[in-house]
């Protein structure tokens, strides 16, 4: 690996201190003078026609400053896109129908939250209840209640792919296995609720502070739905209290805050309650997965037939991307020559489902890697061996034509297995203990228009300090720290010499957003390019003084010198002053961007380059199951992760552990429970995320399989949240001999399964 | 002149609406949560030794959070520079001595202003009074009280220049005239007082909001005096309520706000009272000017001997620059082959004098253009003719070797004279009415290290909107509007498509500051360069699609097309999307800077290129003097100004009228009256600035003498505040036949002179 000076070091986050002291302000902490508070009136019915809305009583309540309904809006639907494949199908405020309990009907701005809340009760809405549908399979039956007019049988999106020769694949298989797996809806549970503070000024410019993952996307969507110029909208995300995929899109509350501000001429803040966050923002898609797999008797995968039905809820959200990704993930861990995939997303009368950490990957990996263990057992193969036989390798071509540029998966499997002593321990564990493995490949950002690249500016101060204006927004994932390290390394200065500005669409160059795991690869290479641009300018200024060619110069340790002759050089600051005060007086201003080698998603064919590089991981869980209570305790997880160059190994470990803990929750406890469209557990009391006490000892092994096709060589380390699912599910089976194919694997399900097994 | 589409239009300011509604916030309007209020303890003596400071009582007053004295500081003196020529001679808080009434001794931060004020009285300072000196000539006498140890006879700075052959010049003169002129101290009278709000965070970064003209200078000076990295200091200037040269430098209050914030861990705001602004910030240098001029009998200037003694007050401030500029201005209106100039600046026990609108130009022009009228009368020449004969012309070489790249002065004089009907009216005006002319040349920015150039970034949004990150701070002069026009013009888009960010050292590229009239020329060319850089990138992306060469493309009216074939083109936004979403996906990011062709100031020789271009103006005042009261009423002023390309003629006219009104105040009423170092009129009640009722009808004639050596061709329009002085003084003489050589020309002086004249 190339020798770095600041990259690769275990370094604390640059925003660690201000976060620890509380000086770091999030949107929830921001209060502007004269600010109003907004509240949203929501549908109490899962499906109903709106006959009339009378806001007059609410408007006359003292302290109320504005009430808006659909008729106050420009009447433009929103959604990530608006194409035939990917329709915008959601009005910011319901036009004629509501489609889930919580659907937005009206919004109110008042001088305090209590008055706004009180005014909600004074809005009189006349509804005509309509029959509702909650089950995705039922929704696609003819004759079911229709949520939208633009599609038939509530099919929000569907795709069918055929790669290779499926029939031949199954014919050549020695063993074919069929199973149905099901997964639940889970919530993101970000610490900071969804919130937006919007302020129009009298010149018609809009500034919005919000806890979001993609300020540029918000700016575009706000401009679109408010029918104004995008460049007149400035979106800032101050320190964000978590996103996990749940804060990518614009939501009605953001639009309403802006429109209420426009109407009142005052800043308006809307903070969702925790109940609203659970009930009206996105969740992970629940799925029904019918999976048929054919293998040779030595375990080599020959063919997969997979039918997915996803419960999409009332609106599109990221639906088509989810369906596309699900299919892509089937291919992204093991060699598979033949695939038939059909994915359906059904509209149901529930809140819409969208992106969540791992977007589309946990579900198929739970199914595929669980079934792989079933197959291995049937064939008498070791789970590690069957994975090693099938693991994707560098330069493999997938059956959809995509090339895997690098894969360290084989080494991940080997190293994880060695680390836990798999060969010796498995089968010899104490009673009710078990171990299991899961693997996956994961993307480093997919391409979503219009921003298919990441940009950055760099400027150098007179004292040799450097400011980076980075497109990538810091949402808690540590990008500000990583970007600063990359710039410091490239420019040969110290980390403390770098200041970074991000999360302000008014200032920084565009970046799609902090989602889809693009951060380090895309933005890292963008800031590197900007830093290089600046460094070259410095080199050009001082090359003559140093009697050297520009290409022979090197910057390191706050000095610039001739490669190999560190004494022939000058301090970095000296070079900066030479440039600033020299005959051309040029301030050092760098610009850079990075466009990954990847294609726009082809929703129809499933072909094309999904992402510039895949990260991989192998995950081993060791669990103990209490057969009396059915309770699962995860004792230890061991994760070998191929993340390419680890910019900051401490941050990578943190990301791996965080993702693992979310995956753990999804296997053993988390579930958004609904009854007739009503969420029964919209609070942290009743929705059970794992806490510090549940987190097992977690060993991380970094396999830095550097991708030579990426300037920086850094990929992604997020897959752990995906592989936790099959690893733990497989470990539970290993511990007690029952296979649960329906998530979450609750004590109740375990006890029932044990009972059934005992009964047999 | 090159045809522009957005440049050259009469356009309202882009910040006009938010200023009119009050939404535009200045530093005085900013209040941060937990903010403390600072107050400064000041010396009651003009000169004293500090024997002891006891802060204990002040510290124990409830509500006081910190008290600082010199011993709490790093003990670093501040000043614009610290060179032998240009010493830093001012401690942020007095170390051992105080040198004027108001000198800073201690500072206090408390939970409100009243408590801070009360605590001031509890600081016990033991002083030993020292003899003081208030007169600059006396100060330079041997044996006078010495203010500083580092110089003798209180000579803060001196310079002696000899260009040409003075003796020969006088020998060849037909007429030699000697006069002494004196000018007073005047105050800037900015609407917003001096104020700083400083906030250290626990990571050691400092953010300062302040009403200042040069945020980058503040950042450098704060870092220096606080002994920290400059790039850890971020200085923002929100909407500034006027500067006029009085807010260029860092002052003790800015330093104290920062140090108090560091000590308390809380934001600290110090707002000077109006009395403090008058008493402790800078003023215009009062001067004694002994002027000897030799001319041929036809009025051709042959030689000038000028001795200047300037009253500098207690510290250096911009002193050496003032002395240098004064000498330079002697040369910058009329051809002059031979000059002896000696300039002295004396320390006196008064607040320091520094830059004020026109910096060093009003004083010599008052003297030179008054004396020129005296000479003209003695020789029987018309004031217009003697000026036309001597006026500097394009490509003239001054006697110090500097070339005048363009001069429209001749046309200015002619056009102004024609406009008022000079030839017909002069001598034929009603009794007690008179008209007079004054001329000057003025600079477009001088070079002060370390920032000898101006920088800008440009970024393009998906909707074709453009954001400019401009180094130049908007201080009310309208630079944000002008820069936006220049960018819109260069990129062929509309003004409303441009958003500008300025006044934030954390974000924007460096720029020396909004002083020395550099704005339009330096920063205008910087933003133009950045816009061009961005435009070229767009051209490169679409050239192939348009089947054209990059150099054949043109951007105008929100379209890009082949020159001469407007139909062969596409919308600007279409090009942006083609670039963003194209195969290389490049976001359009421009960078640019401009370094003027000018030299660092040579304080010793007076040689070198002072500024990249001179603007010129000829100013005619028509006045009426009431012989009973001595009151002067200016009836009309006519100003012909050679400003090069007028980016926004309405803004140019506004600047001309504003400068004229300040000049008017300086001739007829303004005066900082001192008695033994104590300012007697530190309020708007007693310090008489002119008001709307005093402002005459003002006719502006723009002579757009485009400088071909500057990309944009725009120069400066600020000279009007300078030429108002001689124009009005000459008009007064023309009206009543008495010549007042001592500013201001008060009714009292006029009555005395009339009495004396009558008595003769």
Short mmCIF file of C-alpha atoms in Angstrom, two decimals, chain A residues 516-745:
data_model
loop_
_atom_site.label_atom_id
_atom_site.label_comp_id
_atom_site.label_asym_id
_atom_site.label_seq_id
_atom_site.Cartn_x
_atom_site.Cartn_y
_atom_site.Cartn_z
CA UNK A 516 -25.52 4.78 -0.52
CA UNK A 517 -22.09 4.62 1.10
CA UNK A 518 -20.46 6.91 -1.34
CA UNK A 519 -18.79 9.23 1.13
CA UNK A 520 -15.18 8.17 1.34
CA UNK A 521 -14.82 6.96 -2.21
CA UNK A 522 -16.56 9.79 -4.02
CA UNK A 523 -16.00 12.78 -1.78
CA UNK A 524 -12.63 11.51 -0.58
CA UNK A 525 -11.38 11.51 -4.15
CA UNK A 526 -13.01 14.88 -4.80
CA UNK A 527 -11.24 16.58 -1.90
CA UNK A 528 -8.06 14.78 -2.88
CA UNK A 529 -8.37 16.21 -6.40
CA UNK A 530 -8.99 19.72 -5.05
CA UNK A 531 -6.04 19.41 -2.69
CA UNK A 532 -3.84 18.16 -5.50
CA UNK A 533 -4.92 21.09 -7.66
CA UNK A 534 -3.93 23.49 -4.88
CA UNK A 535 -0.68 21.67 -4.20
CA UNK A 536 0.29 21.82 -7.86
CA UNK A 537 -0.18 25.58 -7.82
CA UNK A 538 2.16 25.84 -4.86
CA UNK A 539 4.69 23.58 -6.56
CA UNK A 540 4.59 25.76 -9.66
CA UNK A 541 5.26 28.88 -7.62
CA UNK A 542 8.30 27.52 -5.82
CA UNK A 543 9.80 25.10 -8.34
CA UNK A 544 12.13 27.77 -9.67
CA UNK A 545 13.29 28.83 -6.23
CA UNK A 546 14.04 25.20 -5.42
CA UNK A 547 15.70 24.71 -8.80
CA UNK A 548 13.56 21.68 -9.44
CA UNK A 549 10.86 20.46 -11.76
CA UNK A 550 7.30 20.59 -10.50
CA UNK A 551 6.97 16.84 -10.88
CA UNK A 552 9.97 16.26 -8.65
CA UNK A 553 8.46 18.05 -5.68
CA UNK A 554 6.82 16.47 -2.70
CA UNK A 555 4.83 17.87 0.24
CA UNK A 556 5.10 16.27 3.64
CA UNK A 557 5.43 17.23 7.30
CA UNK A 558 4.48 20.83 6.55
CA UNK A 559 7.33 21.11 4.08
CA UNK A 560 7.72 21.07 0.33
CA UNK A 561 10.95 19.63 -0.98
CA UNK A 562 12.64 17.82 -3.81
CA UNK A 563 11.83 14.13 -3.65
CA UNK A 564 14.67 12.29 -2.06
CA UNK A 565 16.38 15.49 -0.90
CA UNK A 566 14.35 16.78 2.01
CA UNK A 567 16.95 19.47 2.68
CA UNK A 568 16.22 21.09 -0.68
CA UNK A 569 12.90 22.54 0.36
CA UNK A 570 11.00 25.10 2.33
CA UNK A 571 8.24 25.23 4.91
CA UNK A 572 4.73 24.85 3.54
CA UNK A 573 3.82 28.26 4.90
CA UNK A 574 6.84 29.83 3.29
CA UNK A 575 5.66 28.51 -0.05
CA UNK A 576 2.18 29.89 0.59
CA UNK A 577 3.54 33.35 1.35
CA UNK A 578 5.79 33.16 -1.69
CA UNK A 579 2.71 32.53 -3.76
CA UNK A 580 0.49 35.12 -2.09
CA UNK A 581 3.07 37.87 -2.14
CA UNK A 582 4.91 36.88 -5.28
CA UNK A 583 4.91 38.56 -8.64
CA UNK A 584 1.62 37.05 -9.70
CA UNK A 585 0.23 37.19 -6.17
CA UNK A 586 -1.90 34.14 -6.61
CA UNK A 587 -3.95 32.92 -3.73
CA UNK A 588 -3.92 29.13 -3.68
CA UNK A 589 -7.42 28.06 -4.70
CA UNK A 590 -8.06 24.46 -5.62
CA UNK A 591 -11.08 22.84 -7.15
CA UNK A 592 -11.71 19.18 -7.75
CA UNK A 593 -14.34 16.61 -8.31
CA UNK A 594 -14.67 12.88 -8.71
CA UNK A 595 -17.03 10.95 -10.90
CA UNK A 596 -17.07 7.24 -10.23
CA UNK A 597 -16.91 4.76 -13.02
CA UNK A 598 -20.53 3.65 -12.71
CA UNK A 599 -23.68 3.84 -14.78
CA UNK A 600 -27.06 5.41 -14.24
CA UNK A 601 -29.35 2.68 -12.94
CA UNK A 602 -31.07 0.72 -15.69
CA UNK A 603 -34.24 -0.22 -13.87
CA UNK A 604 -35.44 -2.40 -16.70
CA UNK A 605 -32.48 -4.62 -17.48
CA UNK A 606 -30.62 -4.75 -14.19
CA UNK A 607 -27.42 -4.43 -16.22
CA UNK A 608 -24.69 -1.84 -15.98
CA UNK A 609 -22.04 -0.92 -13.45
CA UNK A 610 -23.87 -0.35 -10.18
CA UNK A 611 -21.01 1.10 -8.19
CA UNK A 612 -17.34 1.88 -8.71
CA UNK A 613 -16.19 -0.66 -6.10
CA UNK A 614 -17.54 -3.32 -3.82
CA UNK A 615 -16.56 -3.75 -0.22
CA UNK A 616 -17.00 -7.20 1.27
CA UNK A 617 -17.33 -8.71 4.64
CA UNK A 618 -17.54 -11.99 6.42
CA UNK A 619 -19.27 -11.96 9.76
CA UNK A 620 -19.24 -14.66 12.40
CA UNK A 621 -21.66 -14.51 15.29
CA UNK A 622 -21.47 -16.63 18.42
CA UNK A 623 -24.73 -16.86 20.32
CA UNK A 624 -26.31 -18.51 23.28
CA UNK A 625 -30.03 -19.28 23.29
CA UNK A 626 -31.93 -19.80 26.50
CA UNK A 627 -34.31 -22.69 25.66
CA UNK A 628 -36.53 -21.76 28.60
CA UNK A 629 -37.15 -18.16 27.55
CA UNK A 630 -36.22 -18.28 23.90
CA UNK A 631 -33.97 -15.31 24.48
CA UNK A 632 -30.94 -14.97 22.22
CA UNK A 633 -27.74 -13.52 23.58
CA UNK A 634 -25.07 -12.67 21.05
CA UNK A 635 -21.80 -13.34 22.82
CA UNK A 636 -19.34 -12.25 20.23
CA UNK A 637 -19.15 -11.13 16.66
CA UNK A 638 -16.07 -11.29 14.50
CA UNK A 639 -16.07 -9.23 11.37
CA UNK A 640 -13.48 -9.32 8.65
CA UNK A 641 -14.07 -6.39 6.36
CA UNK A 642 -12.55 -5.58 3.00
CA UNK A 643 -12.91 -1.81 2.97
CA UNK A 644 -9.93 -0.95 0.80
CA UNK A 645 -7.70 1.72 2.32
CA UNK A 646 -8.95 2.48 5.83
CA UNK A 647 -8.62 6.27 6.02
CA UNK A 648 -9.06 6.13 9.78
CA UNK A 649 -9.17 2.58 11.13
CA UNK A 650 -10.81 3.79 14.34
CA UNK A 651 -13.66 5.34 12.34
CA UNK A 652 -13.99 2.19 10.23
CA UNK A 653 -14.25 0.08 13.37
CA UNK A 654 -16.86 2.45 14.73
CA UNK A 655 -18.89 2.17 11.57
CA UNK A 656 -18.60 -1.61 11.55
CA UNK A 657 -19.70 -1.86 15.18
CA UNK A 658 -22.57 0.56 14.68
CA UNK A 659 -23.85 -1.27 11.64
CA UNK A 660 -23.50 -4.60 13.43
CA UNK A 661 -25.61 -3.35 16.33
CA UNK A 662 -28.37 -2.21 13.98
CA UNK A 663 -28.26 -5.58 12.23
CA UNK A 664 -28.46 -7.32 15.57
CA UNK A 665 -31.62 -5.41 16.45
CA UNK A 666 -33.19 -6.39 13.18
CA UNK A 667 -32.56 -10.08 13.75
CA UNK A 668 -33.65 -10.40 17.32
CA UNK A 669 -36.05 -7.67 18.39
CA UNK A 670 -36.99 -4.77 16.12
CA UNK A 671 -40.37 -4.76 14.43
CA UNK A 672 -42.79 -2.01 13.48
CA UNK A 673 -46.02 -3.64 14.58
CA UNK A 674 -49.14 -2.54 12.71
CA UNK A 675 -52.80 -3.25 13.11
CA UNK A 676 -55.02 -2.09 10.27
CA UNK A 677 -52.49 0.51 9.28
CA UNK A 678 -51.96 1.82 12.79
CA UNK A 679 -48.49 1.50 14.27
CA UNK A 680 -48.82 -0.06 17.71
CA UNK A 681 -45.33 0.65 19.00
CA UNK A 682 -44.26 4.15 17.89
CA UNK A 683 -41.94 4.85 20.83
CA UNK A 684 -38.61 3.76 22.20
CA UNK A 685 -40.46 2.13 25.07
CA UNK A 686 -42.28 -0.31 22.83
CA UNK A 687 -40.08 -0.44 19.72
CA UNK A 688 -37.11 -2.42 20.88
CA UNK A 689 -33.77 -1.30 19.56
CA UNK A 690 -30.71 -2.89 21.06
CA UNK A 691 -28.91 -0.90 23.73
CA UNK A 692 -25.36 -0.85 24.99
CA UNK A 693 -26.11 -3.83 27.24
CA UNK A 694 -27.05 -6.00 24.24
CA UNK A 695 -23.95 -5.24 22.18
CA UNK A 696 -21.55 -8.16 22.09
CA UNK A 697 -17.82 -8.06 22.11
CA UNK A 698 -16.96 -7.19 18.51
CA UNK A 699 -13.69 -8.07 16.89
CA UNK A 700 -12.82 -6.28 13.70
CA UNK A 701 -10.32 -7.45 11.13
CA UNK A 702 -9.59 -5.00 8.34
CA UNK A 703 -8.60 -6.52 5.02
CA UNK A 704 -7.33 -3.51 3.15
CA UNK A 705 -7.74 -4.88 -0.35
CA UNK A 706 -6.84 -1.71 -2.18
CA UNK A 707 -8.74 -1.10 -5.38
CA UNK A 708 -6.15 0.07 -7.93
CA UNK A 709 -8.85 1.63 -10.07
CA UNK A 710 -9.74 4.23 -7.44
CA UNK A 711 -7.27 7.06 -6.78
CA UNK A 712 -7.58 6.74 -3.04
CA UNK A 713 -8.21 3.00 -2.91
CA UNK A 714 -10.86 3.33 -0.21
CA UNK A 715 -14.17 1.48 -0.60
CA UNK A 716 -16.87 0.86 1.99
CA UNK A 717 -17.23 -0.74 5.39
CA UNK A 718 -20.97 -0.71 5.86
CA UNK A 719 -21.85 -4.30 5.02
CA UNK A 720 -21.72 -5.47 8.61
CA UNK A 721 -25.28 -4.44 9.27
CA UNK A 722 -26.27 -6.74 6.44
CA UNK A 723 -24.25 -9.80 7.40
CA UNK A 724 -25.32 -9.64 11.01
CA UNK A 725 -28.69 -11.02 9.93
CA UNK A 726 -27.64 -14.36 8.42
CA UNK A 727 -24.69 -14.73 10.79
CA UNK A 728 -26.91 -14.53 13.85
CA UNK A 729 -29.76 -16.52 12.28
CA UNK A 730 -27.30 -19.26 11.32
CA UNK A 731 -25.76 -19.20 14.78
CA UNK A 732 -29.19 -19.60 16.37
CA UNK A 733 -29.80 -22.64 14.22
CA UNK A 734 -26.39 -23.99 15.16
CA UNK A 735 -27.21 -23.47 18.85
CA UNK A 736 -30.65 -25.04 19.02
CA UNK A 737 -31.32 -26.74 15.74
CA UNK A 738 -34.34 -24.73 14.70
CA UNK A 739 -34.40 -22.56 11.62
CA UNK A 740 -36.47 -19.39 11.80
CA UNK A 741 -37.07 -17.89 8.35
CA UNK A 742 -39.22 -15.05 9.51
CA UNK A 743 -37.64 -11.94 11.04
CA UNK A 744 -37.33 -10.91 13.78
CA UNK A 745 -36.31 -14.10 15.54
#
